[in-house]
CSV table of C-alpha atoms in Angstrom, one decimal:
chain,number,residue,atom,x,y,z
V,229,MET,CA,-32.9,-7.3,-38.1
V,230,VAL,CA,-29.1,-6.8,-38.1
V,231,GLU,CA,-28.0,-3.2,-37.9
V,232,LYS,CA,-25.0,-2.9,-40.3
V,233,ASN,CA,-23.7,0.2,-38.3
V,234,ARG,CA,-23.3,-1.8,-35.2
V,235,LEU,CA,-22.2,-5.1,-33.9
V,236,ASP,CA,-25.1,-7.0,-32.1
V,237,ASP,CA,-24.6,-8.0,-28.5
V,238,GLN,CA,-23.5,-11.6,-29.3
V,239,GLU,CA,-20.9,-10.3,-31.9
V,240,LEU,CA,-19.6,-7.8,-29.2
V,241,ASP,CA,-19.6,-10.5,-26.5
V,242,ALA,CA,-17.3,-12.6,-28.7
V,243,VAL,CA,-14.9,-9.7,-29.1
V,244,PHE,CA,-14.8,-9.3,-25.3
V,245,ALA,CA,-14.2,-13.1,-24.9
V,246,ALA,CA,-11.2,-13.0,-27.2
V,247,ALA,CA,-9.7,-10.3,-25.2
V,248,ALA,CA,-10.5,-12.0,-21.8
V,249,GLN,CA,-8.9,-15.4,-23.2
V,250,ASN,CA,-5.8,-13.5,-23.8
V,251,PRO,CA,-4.7,-11.8,-20.8
V,252,PRO,CA,-1.2,-10.1,-20.8
V,253,THR,CA,1.6,-12.0,-19.2
V,254,MET,CA,3.5,-10.6,-16.4
V,255,SER,CA,7.2,-10.6,-17.2
V,256,ALA,CA,9.7,-12.3,-14.8
V,257,ASP,CA,11.3,-9.1,-14.2
V,258,LEU,CA,8.1,-7.3,-13.0
V,259,PHE,CA,7.3,-10.3,-10.8
V,260,ALA,CA,10.9,-10.1,-9.4
V,261,ARG,CA,10.3,-6.2,-8.6
V,262,ILE,CA,7.0,-6.6,-7.0
V,263,VAL,CA,8.4,-9.6,-4.8
V,264,GLN,CA,11.5,-7.5,-4.0
V,265,ASP,CA,9.4,-4.6,-2.9
V,266,ALA,CA,7.4,-7.0,-0.6
V,267,LYS,CA,10.6,-8.2,1.2
V,268,GLY,CA,11.6,-4.6,1.6
V,269,VAL,CA,8.4,-3.8,3.3
V,270,SER,CA,8.7,-6.9,5.5
V,271,ALA,CA,12.1,-5.7,6.6
V,272,ASP,CA,11.2,-2.2,7.3
V,273,ALA,CA,8.2,-3.6,9.5
V,274,VAL,CA,10.6,-5.8,11.4
V,275,ALA,CA,13.2,-2.9,12.0
V,276,ALA,CA,10.5,-0.7,13.4
V,277,THR,CA,9.6,-2.9,16.0
V,278,VAL,CA,12.7,-4.3,17.4
V,279,PRO,CA,13.3,-2.7,20.9
V,280,ALA,CA,16.7,-1.9,22.6
V,281,THR,CA,18.3,-5.0,24.0
V,282,PRO,CA,18.1,-5.4,27.8
V,283,SER,CA,21.8,-6.0,28.1
V,284,ASP,CA,22.5,-2.6,26.6
V,285,PRO,CA,23.8,-0.6,29.6
V,286,THR,CA,23.5,2.7,28.1
V,287,GLY,CA,19.8,2.2,27.8
V,288,PHE,CA,19.5,2.1,31.7
V,289,PHE,CA,22.4,4.6,32.5
V,290,ALA,CA,21.2,7.0,29.9
V,291,ALA,CA,17.7,7.2,31.4
V,292,LEU,CA,19.1,7.4,35.0
V,293,ILE,CA,21.3,10.5,33.9
V,294,GLU,CA,18.4,12.0,32.0
V,295,THR,CA,16.4,11.8,35.4
V,296,ILE,CA,19.0,13.9,37.3
V,297,GLY,CA,19.4,16.5,34.7
V,298,GLY,CA,21.9,15.3,32.2
V,299,TRP,CA,25.6,15.2,32.8
V,300,ARG,CA,25.5,18.9,34.6
V,301,GLY,CA,23.2,17.2,37.1
V,302,VAL,CA,25.8,14.4,37.6
V,303,ALA,CA,28.5,16.9,38.0
V,304,GLY,CA,26.6,18.8,40.6
V,305,LEU,CA,25.5,15.4,42.5
V,306,ALA,CA,29.2,14.6,42.7
V,307,THR,CA,30.2,18.1,44.1
V,308,ALA,CA,27.5,18.1,46.8
V,309,THR,CA,28.7,14.4,47.8
V,310,LEU,CA,32.3,15.6,48.2
V,311,ALA,CA,31.3,18.7,50.1
V,312,GLY,CA,29.2,16.7,52.3
V,313,VAL,CA,32.0,14.2,53.0
V,314,TRP,CA,34.4,17.2,53.7
V,315,ILE,CA,32.0,18.9,56.0
V,316,GLY,CA,31.6,15.8,58.0
V,317,VAL,CA,35.2,15.3,58.7
V,318,ALA,CA,36.4,19.0,58.9
V,319,GLN,CA,36.8,20.9,62.3
V,320,PRO,CA,34.4,23.3,63.4
V,321,ASP,CA,36.4,26.4,63.0
V,322,THR,CA,36.9,25.6,59.3
V,323,ILE,CA,33.1,25.2,59.0
V,324,THR,CA,32.8,28.8,60.4
V,325,GLY,CA,35.2,30.0,57.9
V,326,LEU,CA,33.2,28.2,55.2
V,327,THR,CA,29.8,29.8,56.1
V,328,GLY,CA,31.4,33.3,56.2
V,329,GLY,CA,30.0,34.0,59.7
V,330,TYR,CA,26.4,33.6,58.6
V,331,VAL,CA,25.7,31.1,61.2
V,332,GLY,CA,28.0,32.5,63.6
V,333,ASP,CA,30.5,30.5,65.9
V,334,ILE,CA,29.6,26.9,66.3
V,335,THR,CA,31.3,25.4,69.3
V,336,TYR,CA,28.8,24.0,71.7
V,337,PHE,CA,25.1,23.9,72.2
V,338,ASP,CA,23.4,23.5,75.6
V,339,PRO,CA,20.0,21.7,75.4
V,340,GLY,CA,18.7,24.8,76.9
V,341,ASP,CA,19.9,27.0,74.0
V,342,LEU,CA,17.9,24.9,71.5
V,343,ILE,CA,14.8,24.1,73.7
V,344,PRO,CA,14.5,26.8,76.5
V,345,SER,CA,11.6,25.0,78.3
V,346,ILE,CA,13.5,21.8,78.6
V,347,GLU,CA,15.4,22.9,81.7
V,348,TYR,CA,12.2,23.4,83.5
V,349,GLN,CA,10.9,19.9,82.3
V,350,LEU,CA,14.2,18.2,83.2
V,351,THR,CA,14.2,19.8,86.8
V,352,GLU,CA,10.7,18.9,87.5
V,353,GLY,CA,9.9,15.5,89.0
Q,980,MET,CA,5.0,-23.6,1.9
Q,981,PRO,CA,4.8,-24.6,-1.9
Q,982,LEU,CA,2.8,-21.8,-3.9
Q,983,ASP,CA,0.4,-24.3,-5.3
Q,984,ALA,CA,-0.7,-25.3,-1.7
Q,985,LEU,CA,-1.8,-21.6,-1.5
Q,986,ASN,CA,-4.2,-21.8,-4.3
Q,987,ASP,CA,-7.2,-22.5,-2.1
Q,988,VAL,CA,-6.3,-19.6,0.3
Q,989,SER,CA,-8.3,-16.5,0.0
Q,990,ASP,CA,-6.7,-13.2,-1.1
Q,991,ASP,CA,-7.6,-11.8,2.4
Q,992,ALA,CA,-5.9,-14.6,4.1
Q,993,LEU,CA,-2.8,-14.3,2.0
Q,994,LEU,CA,-2.5,-10.7,2.7
Q,995,VAL,CA,-2.8,-11.1,6.3
Q,996,ALA,CA,-0.3,-13.7,6.1
Q,997,PHE,CA,2.3,-11.6,4.3
Q,998,GLY,CA,1.7,-8.9,7.0
Q,999,ASN,CA,3.0,-11.5,9.3
Q,1000,GLY,CA,6.2,-11.9,7.1
Q,1001,ASP,CA,5.3,-14.7,5.1
Q,1002,GLN,CA,7.0,-14.1,1.7
Q,1003,ASP,CA,5.4,-17.1,0.1
Q,1004,ALA,CA,2.0,-15.4,0.5
Q,1005,ALA,CA,3.5,-12.2,-1.2
Q,1006,ARG,CA,4.7,-14.5,-4.2
Q,1007,ALA,CA,1.2,-16.2,-4.4
Q,1008,LEU,CA,-0.5,-12.8,-4.4
Q,1009,THR,CA,1.6,-11.4,-6.9
Q,1010,LEU,CA,0.9,-14.3,-9.3
Q,1011,ARG,CA,-2.7,-14.0,-8.7
Q,1012,LEU,CA,-3.4,-10.4,-8.8
Q,1013,ALA,CA,-0.7,-8.7,-10.8
Q,1014,PRO,CA,-1.3,-10.0,-14.2
Q,1015,ARG,CA,-5.2,-9.0,-13.8
Q,1016,VAL,CA,-4.3,-5.4,-12.8
Q,1017,LEU,CA,-1.5,-5.1,-15.3
Q,1018,GLY,CA,-4.1,-6.0,-18.1
Q,1019,PHE,CA,-6.4,-3.3,-16.8
Q,1020,ALA,CA,-3.5,-0.8,-16.6
Q,1021,THR,CA,-2.4,-1.6,-20.2
Q,1022,ARG,CA,-5.9,-1.2,-21.5
Q,1023,MET,CA,-6.3,2.0,-19.8
Q,1024,LEU,CA,-3.0,3.5,-20.7
Q,1025,ASN,CA,-2.1,1.6,-23.8
Q,1026,ASP,CA,1.4,1.8,-22.9
Q,1027,ARG,CA,3.0,-1.5,-21.4
Q,1028,ALA,CA,5.9,0.3,-19.6
Q,1029,GLU,CA,3.7,2.7,-17.9
Q,1030,ALA,CA,1.2,0.1,-17.0
Q,1031,GLU,CA,3.9,-1.9,-15.4
Q,1032,ASP,CA,4.9,1.1,-13.3
Q,1033,VAL,CA,1.3,1.4,-12.2
Q,1034,THR,CA,1.2,-2.2,-11.4
Q,1035,GLN,CA,4.4,-2.1,-9.3
Q,1036,GLU,CA,3.2,0.9,-7.5
Q,1037,ALA,CA,-0.2,-0.5,-6.8
Q,1038,MET,CA,1.2,-3.8,-5.2
Q,1039,MET,CA,3.8,-1.7,-3.2
Q,1040,ARG,CA,0.8,0.1,-1.7
Q,1041,LEU,CA,-0.9,-3.2,-1.0
Q,1042,TRP,CA,2.2,-4.6,0.9
Q,1043,LYS,CA,2.3,-1.3,3.0
Q,1044,ILE,CA,-1.3,-1.7,4.2
Q,1045,SER,CA,-1.1,-5.4,4.9
Q,1046,GLY,CA,-0.4,-4.9,8.6
Q,1047,ASP,CA,-3.5,-3.1,9.0
Q,1048,TRP,CA,-5.7,-5.2,6.7
Q,1049,ARG,CA,-8.8,-6.6,8.5
Q,1050,GLN,CA,-10.2,-9.8,6.9
Q,1051,GLY,CA,-13.9,-9.9,5.7
Q,1052,GLU,CA,-14.2,-6.0,5.7
Q,1053,ALA,CA,-13.4,-5.5,1.9
Q,1054,LYS,CA,-12.2,-7.4,-1.1
Q,1055,VAL,CA,-8.4,-7.3,-1.8
Q,1056,THR,CA,-9.2,-7.1,-5.7
Q,1057,THR,CA,-11.7,-4.3,-5.3
Q,1058,TRP,CA,-9.1,-2.4,-3.2
Q,1059,LEU,CA,-6.3,-3.1,-5.5
Q,1060,TYR,CA,-8.5,-2.1,-8.8
Q,1061,ARG,CA,-9.3,1.1,-7.1
Q,1062,VAL,CA,-5.8,2.1,-6.5
Q,1063,VAL,CA,-4.9,1.0,-10.1
Q,1064,SER,CA,-7.7,3.0,-11.6
Q,1065,ASN,CA,-6.9,6.1,-9.6
Q,1066,LEU,CA,-3.2,5.8,-10.6
Q,1067,CYS,CA,-4.1,5.3,-14.3
Q,1068,THR,CA,-6.6,8.4,-14.1
Q,1069,ASP,CA,-3.8,10.5,-12.7
Q,1070,ARG,CA,-1.5,9.5,-15.7
Q,1071,LEU,CA,-4.1,10.0,-18.2
Q,1072,ARG,CA,-4.9,13.5,-17.0
Q,1073,ARG,CA,-1.2,14.3,-17.3
Q,1074,ARG,CA,-1.2,13.3,-21.0
Q,1075,ARG,CA,-4.4,14.0,-23.0
Q,1076,SER,CA,-3.1,12.5,-26.3
Q,1077,VAL,CA,-4.8,9.1,-27.1
Q,1078,SER,CA,-2.7,6.9,-29.2
Q,1079,LEU,CA,-4.6,4.7,-31.7
Q,1080,ASP,CA,-1.6,2.6,-32.6
Q,1081,ALA,CA,-2.7,-1.0,-32.4
Q,1082,ILE,CA,-1.0,-3.2,-29.9
Q,1083,ASP,CA,1.3,-5.7,-31.5
Q,1084,GLU,CA,-0.3,-9.1,-31.6
Q,1085,PRO,CA,1.4,-11.9,-33.7
Q,1086,LEU,CA,-1.1,-13.5,-36.0
Q,1087,ASP,CA,-1.2,-17.2,-35.9
Q,1088,GLU,CA,-0.8,-18.1,-39.6
Q,1089,THR,CA,-0.5,-21.9,-39.2
Q,1090,PRO,CA,-2.7,-23.8,-41.8
Q,1091,GLY,CA,-6.3,-24.2,-40.5
Q,1092,ALA,CA,-5.8,-21.3,-38.1
Q,1093,ASP,CA,-8.7,-19.2,-39.4
Q,1094,GLU,CA,-10.7,-19.2,-36.1
Q,1095,ARG,CA,-7.5,-18.4,-34.1
Q,1096,ILE,CA,-6.7,-15.5,-36.7
Q,1097,PHE,CA,-10.2,-14.0,-36.1
Q,1098,GLN,CA,-9.7,-14.3,-32.4
Q,1099,ALA,CA,-6.4,-12.4,-32.5
Q,1100,GLN,CA,-8.0,-9.9,-34.9
Q,1101,ARG,CA,-10.9,-9.4,-32.6
Q,1102,HIS,CA,-8.7,-8.8,-29.7
Q,1103,ASN,CA,-6.2,-6.3,-31.6
Q,1104,ALA,CA,-9.4,-4.4,-32.9
Q,1105,LEU,CA,-11.0,-4.3,-29.3
Q,1106,GLU,CA,-7.7,-2.9,-27.9
Q,1107,VAL,CA,-7.8,-0.2,-30.6
Q,1108,ALA,CA,-11.3,0.6,-30.3
Q,1109,LEU,CA,-11.2,0.9,-26.5
Q,1110,GLN,CA,-8.9,3.7,-26.8
Q,1111,THR,CA,-11.7,5.7,-28.5
Q,1112,LEU,CA,-13.8,5.6,-25.3
Q,1113,PRO,CA,-13.7,8.3,-22.7
Q,1114,ASP,CA,-11.7,7.2,-19.6
Q,1115,ARG,CA,-14.6,6.3,-17.3
Q,1116,GLN,CA,-16.4,4.4,-20.0
Q,1117,ARG,CA,-13.1,2.5,-20.9
Q,1118,GLN,CA,-12.7,1.7,-17.1
Q,1119,ALA,CA,-16.1,0.3,-16.6
Q,1120,VAL,CA,-16.3,-1.7,-19.8
Q,1121,VAL,CA,-13.0,-3.4,-19.2
Q,1122,MET,CA,-13.6,-4.3,-15.7
Q,1123,ARG,CA,-17.1,-5.5,-16.4
Q,1124,HIS,CA,-16.8,-7.2,-19.8
Q,1125,ILE,CA,-13.0,-8.4,-19.9
Q,1126,ASP,CA,-11.9,-8.8,-16.2
Q,1127,GLY,CA,-15.4,-9.9,-15.3
Q,1128,LEU,CA,-16.0,-7.7,-12.2
Q,1129,ALA,CA,-19.5,-7.4,-10.8
Q,1130,ASN,CA,-21.3,-4.1,-10.9
Q,1131,PRO,CA,-21.3,-3.5,-7.2
Q,1132,ASP,CA,-17.6,-4.0,-7.1
Q,1133,ILE,CA,-17.1,-1.6,-10.0
Q,1134,ALA,CA,-19.2,1.0,-8.4
Q,1135,GLU,CA,-17.1,0.7,-5.3
Q,1136,ILE,CA,-13.8,1.0,-7.3
Q,1137,LEU,CA,-15.1,4.0,-9.2
Q,1138,ASP,CA,-16.9,5.5,-6.3
Q,1139,ILE,CA,-20.2,5.7,-8.1
Q,1140,SER,CA,-23.7,4.0,-7.9
Q,1141,VAL,CA,-24.5,0.9,-9.6
Q,1142,GLU,CA,-26.8,2.7,-11.7
Q,1143,ALA,CA,-24.0,4.8,-12.9
Q,1144,VAL,CA,-21.9,1.8,-13.7
Q,1145,GLU,CA,-24.7,0.4,-15.8
Q,1146,SER,CA,-25.0,3.5,-17.7
Q,1147,LEU,CA,-21.2,3.6,-18.3
Q,1148,THR,CA,-21.0,0.1,-19.5
Q,1149,ALA,CA,-24.0,0.5,-21.8
Q,1150,ARG,CA,-22.9,3.7,-23.4
Q,1151,GLY,CA,-19.4,2.1,-23.7
Q,1152,LYS,CA,-20.7,-0.9,-25.4
Q,1153,ARG,CA,-22.8,1.0,-27.8
Q,1154,ALA,CA,-19.7,3.0,-28.9
Q,1155,LEU,CA,-17.5,0.2,-29.3
Q,1156,SER,CA,-20.2,-1.8,-31.4
Q,1157,GLU,CA,-20.3,1.2,-33.7
Q,1158,VAL,CA,-16.5,1.6,-34.0
Q,1159,LEU,CA,-16.1,-2.2,-34.7
Q,1160,ALA,CA,-19.1,-2.4,-37.1
Q,1161,GLY,CA,-16.7,-1.2,-39.9
Q,1162,GLN,CA,-14.6,-4.2,-39.4
Q,1163,ARG,CA,-17.1,-7.2,-39.6
Q,1164,GLU,CA,-15.2,-9.0,-42.3
Q,1165,GLU,CA,-11.9,-8.8,-40.4
Q,1166,LEU,CA,-13.7,-9.9,-37.2
Q,1167,GLY,CA,-15.2,-13.0,-39.0
Q,1168,TYR,CA,-18.8,-11.9,-39.0
């Protein structure tokens, strides 16, 4: 018995089939936009994975400078280096002035001054 | 590689290929998937421009996860439909007015085209009738009876049980059959 107030399953399936057989078409513009988005995503992915080139000197020296405490550290290192050279070539009385008398006069050290027991050991057979 | 040479390549494999930088794979996936989800979005939103926005957004999300896609774990279509479904639901929640304007379909009036006219009228009438369904019923009916998705896939897309899908489609079909009953003559019955 056909229900007048409803389509039956067969009739409804035919309606569905009519829709399924007429899918909406994608415009060329939409296709282009989607493909362009894909290119953008690929480009971003590549950019995110490219490392710094080995020939880039700033990479190595930047890391080195960072290790010794930045440019301030470099300045301190340079100062200490120059001071060491100056101390090495300067006369002893100049060094006494530099130390402000903290160490005292530095003219000569007898081994016995440094190691009191050594005189005994040196004189013993 | 020519796009037709990619016809036998699975969605999975194409997506992984795109993740490795293959732009032909992206074009092939777009041709294969975008029209389907565009049709679904159009039937959900009844607005071609909005449906295109949703389709583009969904495909963008697909491109972005391509690098993490693992073959064999999920279906690309199921994943994409789920994204489109959620995007449509978001838009529908933001606008609660349902337009019952018929989608423009040019009728074929060439001689001897009675059956084609009926086909066009059935299609047109269905598009209008679909808009009378609640959102979830419309989603389930479109995916099952127009897009041909299986109930388990629909269940995954809508995050409900298979039994819930069957209930939605059954209620949706009944509602449509009642709405369309008054147009038997136009539908050629």
